[in-house]
Amino acid sequence: AQTVTQSQPEMSVQEAETVTLSCTYDTSENNYYLFWYKQPPSRQMILVIRQEAYKQQNATENRFSVNFQKAAKSFSLKISDSQLGDTAMYFCAFMKHSGGGADGLTFGKGTHLIIQP
Amino acid sequence: NAGVTQTPKFQVLKTGQSMTLQCAQDMNHEYMSWYRQDPGMGLRLIHYSVGAGITDQGEVPNGYNVSRSTTEDFPLRLLSAAPSQTSVYFCASSPPGQGRYNEQFFGPGTRLTVL
């Protein structure tokens, strides 16, 4: 079984600052996918960014980028030029590559990110 | 496309009552799943389905039943509700094959309270 650990229950930064959210995971799989999901107060789950484990290059999506360290089993999310709309719960999630079936996503407990004006 | 829809948005039950949480998607996604989210926890997988007629258990299946008679619908049944099932429930879907590794599309959630 996989586990995902987010060690920062809450973080608070000033608008326009850069913030990094930490995520570590434990797995014996070699082929898998990692995700960061955002959950604003509306409760909607929104995909922020994804990373394929076989790709060494770190994924980027506009102001969002990841630092993927496969050997260390670490997958941190960096948000640059943070905005008030970035205030939300952020969940790190893992999905293993399975041939026939699908195990779904394994989530961490989340980090509550607060962007202060 | 409406995406993934869930009904109801809110529900209050008494212990022992039964109910069905509805989930539907209009994207022709083969893979559908149910998660529950408890305070201080991430989402946890309850049941999933890789296509019509095929379902399987996730991490926390006890107390829940599912069926998948059509591609579009994936209802979650609570046969005898317990206070421990108070939670927010999310339905998700994704395209077939490699598509499920790209993104899971989540519904807006159902907040269930069992008294």
Tab-separated table of C-alpha atoms in Angstrom:
chain	number	residue	atom	x	y	z
A	1	ALA	CA	0.000	0.000	0.000
A	2	GLN	CA	1.024	3.548	-0.595
A	3	THR	CA	1.130	6.364	1.919
A	4	VAL	CA	1.315	10.082	1.310
A	5	THR	CA	2.508	12.476	4.002
A	6	GLN	CA	2.050	16.231	4.105
A	7	SER	CA	3.884	17.526	7.142
A	8	GLN	CA	2.603	21.106	7.083
A	9	PRO	CA	-1.012	21.299	8.303
A	10	GLU	CA	-1.152	25.042	7.669
A	11	MET	CA	0.977	27.727	6.042
A	12	SER	CA	0.509	31.446	5.722
A	13	VAL	CA	2.376	33.815	3.391
A	14	GLN	CA	1.984	37.339	2.089
A	15	GLU	CA	0.550	38.001	-1.323
A	16	ALA	CA	3.195	37.921	-4.096
A	17	GLU	CA	5.555	35.753	-2.061
A	18	THR	CA	6.740	32.317	-3.091
A	19	VAL	CA	5.661	29.342	-1.024
A	20	THR	CA	6.622	25.672	-1.091
A	21	LEU	CA	4.350	22.882	0.123
A	22	SER	CA	5.981	19.605	1.085
A	23	CYS	CA	4.890	16.081	0.243
A	24	THR	CA	6.590	12.755	0.744
A	25	TYR	CA	5.294	9.348	-0.189
A	26	ASP	CA	6.116	5.741	0.368
A	27	THR	CA	5.711	3.089	-2.296
A	28	SER	CA	7.392	0.014	-3.694
A	29	GLU	CA	6.056	0.817	-7.170
A	30	ASN	CA	8.336	2.051	-9.897
A	31	ASN	CA	5.707	3.365	-12.288
A	32	TYR	CA	3.272	5.895	-10.841
A	33	TYR	CA	1.839	9.376	-11.042
A	34	LEU	CA	1.787	12.228	-8.573
A	35	PHE	CA	-0.710	15.048	-8.348
A	36	TRP	CA	-1.430	18.235	-6.482
A	37	TYR	CA	-5.093	19.078	-6.066
A	38	LYS	CA	-6.478	22.357	-4.776
A	39	GLN	CA	-9.673	22.545	-2.734
A	40	PRO	CA	-10.939	26.105	-2.215
A	41	PRO	CA	-13.743	26.909	0.239
A	42	SER	CA	-16.234	25.945	-2.498
A	43	ARG	CA	-15.128	22.351	-1.815
A	44	GLN	CA	-14.483	21.655	-5.503
A	45	MET	CA	-11.389	19.520	-6.169
A	46	ILE	CA	-9.222	21.140	-8.852
A	47	LEU	CA	-6.157	19.576	-10.420
A	48	VAL	CA	-3.160	21.896	-10.126
A	49	ILE	CA	-0.344	19.842	-11.582
A	50	ARG	CA	0.707	16.264	-12.269
A	51	GLN	CA	4.010	14.452	-12.605
A	52	GLU	CA	4.823	11.146	-14.238
A	53	ALA	CA	7.381	9.196	-12.228
A	54	TYR	CA	9.337	8.083	-15.284
A	55	LYS	CA	9.945	11.702	-16.318
A	56	GLN	CA	12.919	13.348	-14.673
A	57	GLN	CA	11.883	16.814	-15.779
A	58	ASN	CA	9.844	18.666	-13.190
A	59	ALA	CA	6.333	19.651	-14.254
A	60	THR	CA	5.350	23.311	-14.447
A	61	GLU	CA	2.011	25.031	-14.962
A	62	ASN	CA	2.286	28.807	-15.061
A	63	ARG	CA	3.002	29.908	-11.453
A	64	PHE	CA	2.986	26.330	-10.167
A	65	SER	CA	5.955	24.004	-10.348
A	66	VAL	CA	7.075	20.857	-8.605
A	67	ASN	CA	10.363	19.551	-7.278
A	68	PHE	CA	10.181	15.815	-7.878
A	69	GLN	CA	12.917	13.776	-6.219
A	70	LYS	CA	12.166	10.146	-7.021
A	71	ALA	CA	14.955	8.603	-4.961
A	72	ALA	CA	13.936	10.624	-1.928
A	73	LYS	CA	10.229	10.040	-2.649
A	74	SER	CA	9.561	13.725	-2.382
A	75	PHE	CA	7.143	15.830	-4.402
A	76	SER	CA	6.932	19.459	-3.312
A	77	LEU	CA	4.785	22.173	-4.871
A	78	LYS	CA	6.119	25.687	-5.395
A	79	ILE	CA	3.706	28.548	-5.931
A	80	SER	CA	5.331	31.709	-7.257
A	81	ASP	CA	3.846	35.200	-7.029
A	82	SER	CA	1.104	33.914	-4.735
A	83	GLN	CA	-2.357	35.406	-5.127
A	84	LEU	CA	-5.326	35.723	-2.788
A	85	GLY	CA	-7.159	33.164	-4.933
A	86	ASP	CA	-4.516	30.590	-4.064
A	87	THR	CA	-5.945	30.363	-0.548
A	88	ALA	CA	-7.179	26.777	-0.284
A	89	MET	CA	-6.453	23.289	0.969
A	90	TYR	CA	-3.794	21.595	-1.127
A	91	PHE	CA	-3.667	17.833	-1.361
A	92	CYS	CA	-0.815	15.736	-2.622
A	93	ALA	CA	-1.967	12.489	-4.235
A	94	PHE	CA	-0.450	9.301	-5.628
A	95	MET	CA	-1.717	6.867	-8.231
A	96	LYS	CA	0.129	3.734	-9.226
A	97	HIS	CA	0.143	2.528	-12.771
A	98	SER	CA	-1.954	-0.625	-12.909
A	99	GLY	CA	-2.544	-2.813	-15.911
A	100	GLY	CA	-6.152	-3.826	-15.726
A	101	GLY	CA	-7.856	-2.377	-12.739
A	102	ALA	CA	-7.391	0.904	-10.960
A	103	ASP	CA	-6.699	1.623	-7.327
A	104	GLY	CA	-7.666	5.239	-7.404
A	105	LEU	CA	-5.847	8.091	-5.770
A	106	THR	CA	-4.141	7.969	-2.370
A	107	PHE	CA	-4.241	11.393	-0.762
A	108	GLY	CA	-2.248	13.121	1.922
A	109	LYS	CA	-4.043	14.931	4.733
A	110	GLY	CA	-3.634	18.296	3.114
A	111	THR	CA	-2.013	21.660	3.768
A	112	HIS	CA	-4.187	24.684	4.410
A	113	LEU	CA	-2.539	27.557	2.573
A	114	ILE	CA	-3.542	31.092	3.504
A	115	ILE	CA	-2.448	34.011	1.355
A	116	GLN	CA	-2.491	37.248	3.363
A	117	PRO	CA	-3.160	40.572	1.598
B	1	ASN	CA	-21.103	19.061	-20.774
B	2	ALA	CA	-22.333	19.136	-17.186
B	3	GLY	CA	-19.271	17.150	-16.070
B	4	VAL	CA	-19.720	15.137	-12.872
B	5	THR	CA	-22.927	15.845	-10.988
B	6	GLN	CA	-23.889	14.698	-7.515
B	7	THR	CA	-27.199	14.809	-5.708
B	8	PRO	CA	-28.129	15.776	-3.108
B	9	LYS	CA	-25.698	18.514	-2.020
B	10	PHE	CA	-26.659	18.097	1.632
B	11	GLN	CA	-28.414	15.326	3.536
B	12	VAL	CA	-29.235	14.606	7.170
B	13	LEU	CA	-30.073	11.048	8.168
B	14	LYS	CA	-30.940	9.293	11.364
B	15	THR	CA	-28.963	6.272	12.456
B	16	GLY	CA	-30.247	3.162	10.703
B	17	GLN	CA	-31.812	4.955	7.753
B	18	SER	CA	-30.818	4.071	4.224
B	19	MET	CA	-30.172	6.331	1.288
B	20	THR	CA	-28.488	6.531	-2.087
B	21	LEU	CA	-26.046	9.210	-3.149
B	22	GLN	CA	-26.333	9.821	-6.851
B	23	CYS	CA	-23.437	10.419	-9.220
B	24	ALA	CA	-23.630	10.930	-12.975
B	25	GLN	CA	-21.213	12.012	-15.674
B	26	ASP	CA	-21.822	12.910	-19.301
B	27	MET	CA	-18.238	12.607	-20.553
B	28	ASN	CA	-18.434	8.910	-21.468
B	29	HIS	CA	-15.834	8.112	-18.819
B	30	GLU	CA	-15.332	4.454	-18.060
B	31	TYR	CA	-13.665	4.880	-14.689
B	32	MET	CA	-15.724	6.190	-11.774
B	33	SER	CA	-15.042	6.231	-8.065
B	34	TRP	CA	-16.336	7.355	-4.687
B	35	TYR	CA	-14.263	9.040	-1.979
B	36	ARG	CA	-15.070	10.280	1.479
B	37	GLN	CA	-13.418	13.275	3.125
B	38	ASP	CA	-13.328	13.595	6.886
B	39	PRO	CA	-12.013	16.594	8.867
B	40	GLY	CA	-8.233	16.622	8.980
B	41	MET	CA	-8.036	13.813	6.460
B	42	GLY	CA	-7.468	13.622	2.791
B	43	LEU	CA	-9.912	11.849	0.556
B	44	ARG	CA	-10.150	8.090	0.951
B	45	LEU	CA	-11.343	5.703	-1.743
B	46	ILE	CA	-14.560	3.810	-0.971
B	47	HIS	CA	-15.416	1.939	-4.186
B	48	TYR	CA	-14.526	2.240	-7.822
B	49	SER	CA	-15.665	0.945	-11.200
B	50	VAL	CA	-13.679	0.470	-14.403
B	51	GLY	CA	-16.811	0.123	-16.522
B	52	ALA	CA	-20.468	-0.861	-16.577
B	53	GLY	CA	-21.036	-4.048	-14.594
B	54	ILE	CA	-17.617	-3.970	-12.901
B	55	THR	CA	-17.034	-2.637	-9.404
B	56	ASP	CA	-14.408	-3.158	-6.741
B	57	GLN	CA	-13.587	-2.087	-3.202
B	58	GLY	CA	-11.283	0.703	-2.240
B	59	GLU	CA	-9.662	1.521	1.085
B	60	VAL	CA	-12.826	2.038	3.198
B	61	PRO	CA	-15.712	0.018	1.658
B	62	ASN	CA	-17.501	-1.172	4.809
B	63	GLY	CA	-21.084	0.067	5.111
B	64	TYR	CA	-21.373	1.039	1.453
B	65	ASN	CA	-22.658	-0.693	-1.666
B	66	VAL	CA	-22.285	0.303	-5.292
B	67	SER	CA	-23.462	-0.886	-8.683
B	68	ARG	CA	-22.759	0.271	-12.212
B	69	SER	CA	-25.526	-0.595	-14.632
B	70	THR	CA	-24.710	2.205	-17.081
B	71	THR	CA	-21.580	4.100	-18.089
B	72	GLU	CA	-23.109	7.371	-16.894
B	73	ASP	CA	-24.280	6.525	-13.373
B	74	PHE	CA	-22.513	5.245	-10.275
B	75	PRO	CA	-24.739	5.421	-7.180
B	76	LEU	CA	-23.450	4.876	-3.651
B	77	ARG	CA	-25.823	3.189	-1.200
B	78	LEU	CA	-25.787	3.372	2.561
B	79	LEU	CA	-27.961	0.498	3.766
B	80	SER	CA	-28.007	1.389	7.470
B	81	ALA	CA	-26.424	4.752	8.168
B	82	ALA	CA	-24.131	5.171	11.173
B	83	PRO	CA	-22.726	8.358	12.753
B	84	SER	CA	-19.255	7.238	11.586
B	85	GLN	CA	-20.453	7.782	8.022
B	86	THR	CA	-20.879	11.510	8.603
B	87	SER	CA	-18.582	12.923	5.954
B	88	VAL	CA	-18.340	14.729	2.646
B	89	TYR	CA	-18.626	12.348	-0.279
B	90	PHE	CA	-17.029	12.966	-3.658
B	91	CYS	CA	-17.637	11.145	-6.880
B	92	ALA	CA	-14.955	11.246	-9.567
B	93	SER	CA	-14.568	10.003	-13.120
B	94	SER	CA	-11.812	9.739	-15.684
B	95	PRO	CA	-11.350	8.666	-19.280
B	96	PRO	CA	-10.536	5.060	-20.096
B	97	GLY	CA	-7.072	3.565	-20.286
B	98	GLN	CA	-4.241	6.004	-19.903
B	99	GLY	CA	-6.703	8.854	-19.451
B	100	ARG	CA	-7.241	8.075	-15.792
B	101	TYR	CA	-3.606	8.911	-15.126
B	102	ASN	CA	-4.087	12.410	-16.470
B	103	GLU	CA	-6.849	13.766	-14.290
B	104	GLN	CA	-9.749	12.650	-12.142
B	105	PHE	CA	-12.774	14.905	-12.589
B	106	PHE	CA	-14.538	15.444	-9.294
B	107	GLY	CA	-18.151	16.255	-8.571
B	108	PRO	CA	-19.086	19.061	-6.155
B	109	GLY	CA	-19.554	16.711	-3.194
B	110	THR	CA	-22.397	15.691	-0.894
B	111	ARG	CA	-22.261	16.654	2.759
B	112	LEU	CA	-23.897	13.865	4.778
B	113	THR	CA	-24.693	14.076	8.474
B	114	VAL	CA	-25.882	11.014	10.376
B	115	LEU	CA	-27.473	11.758	13.739
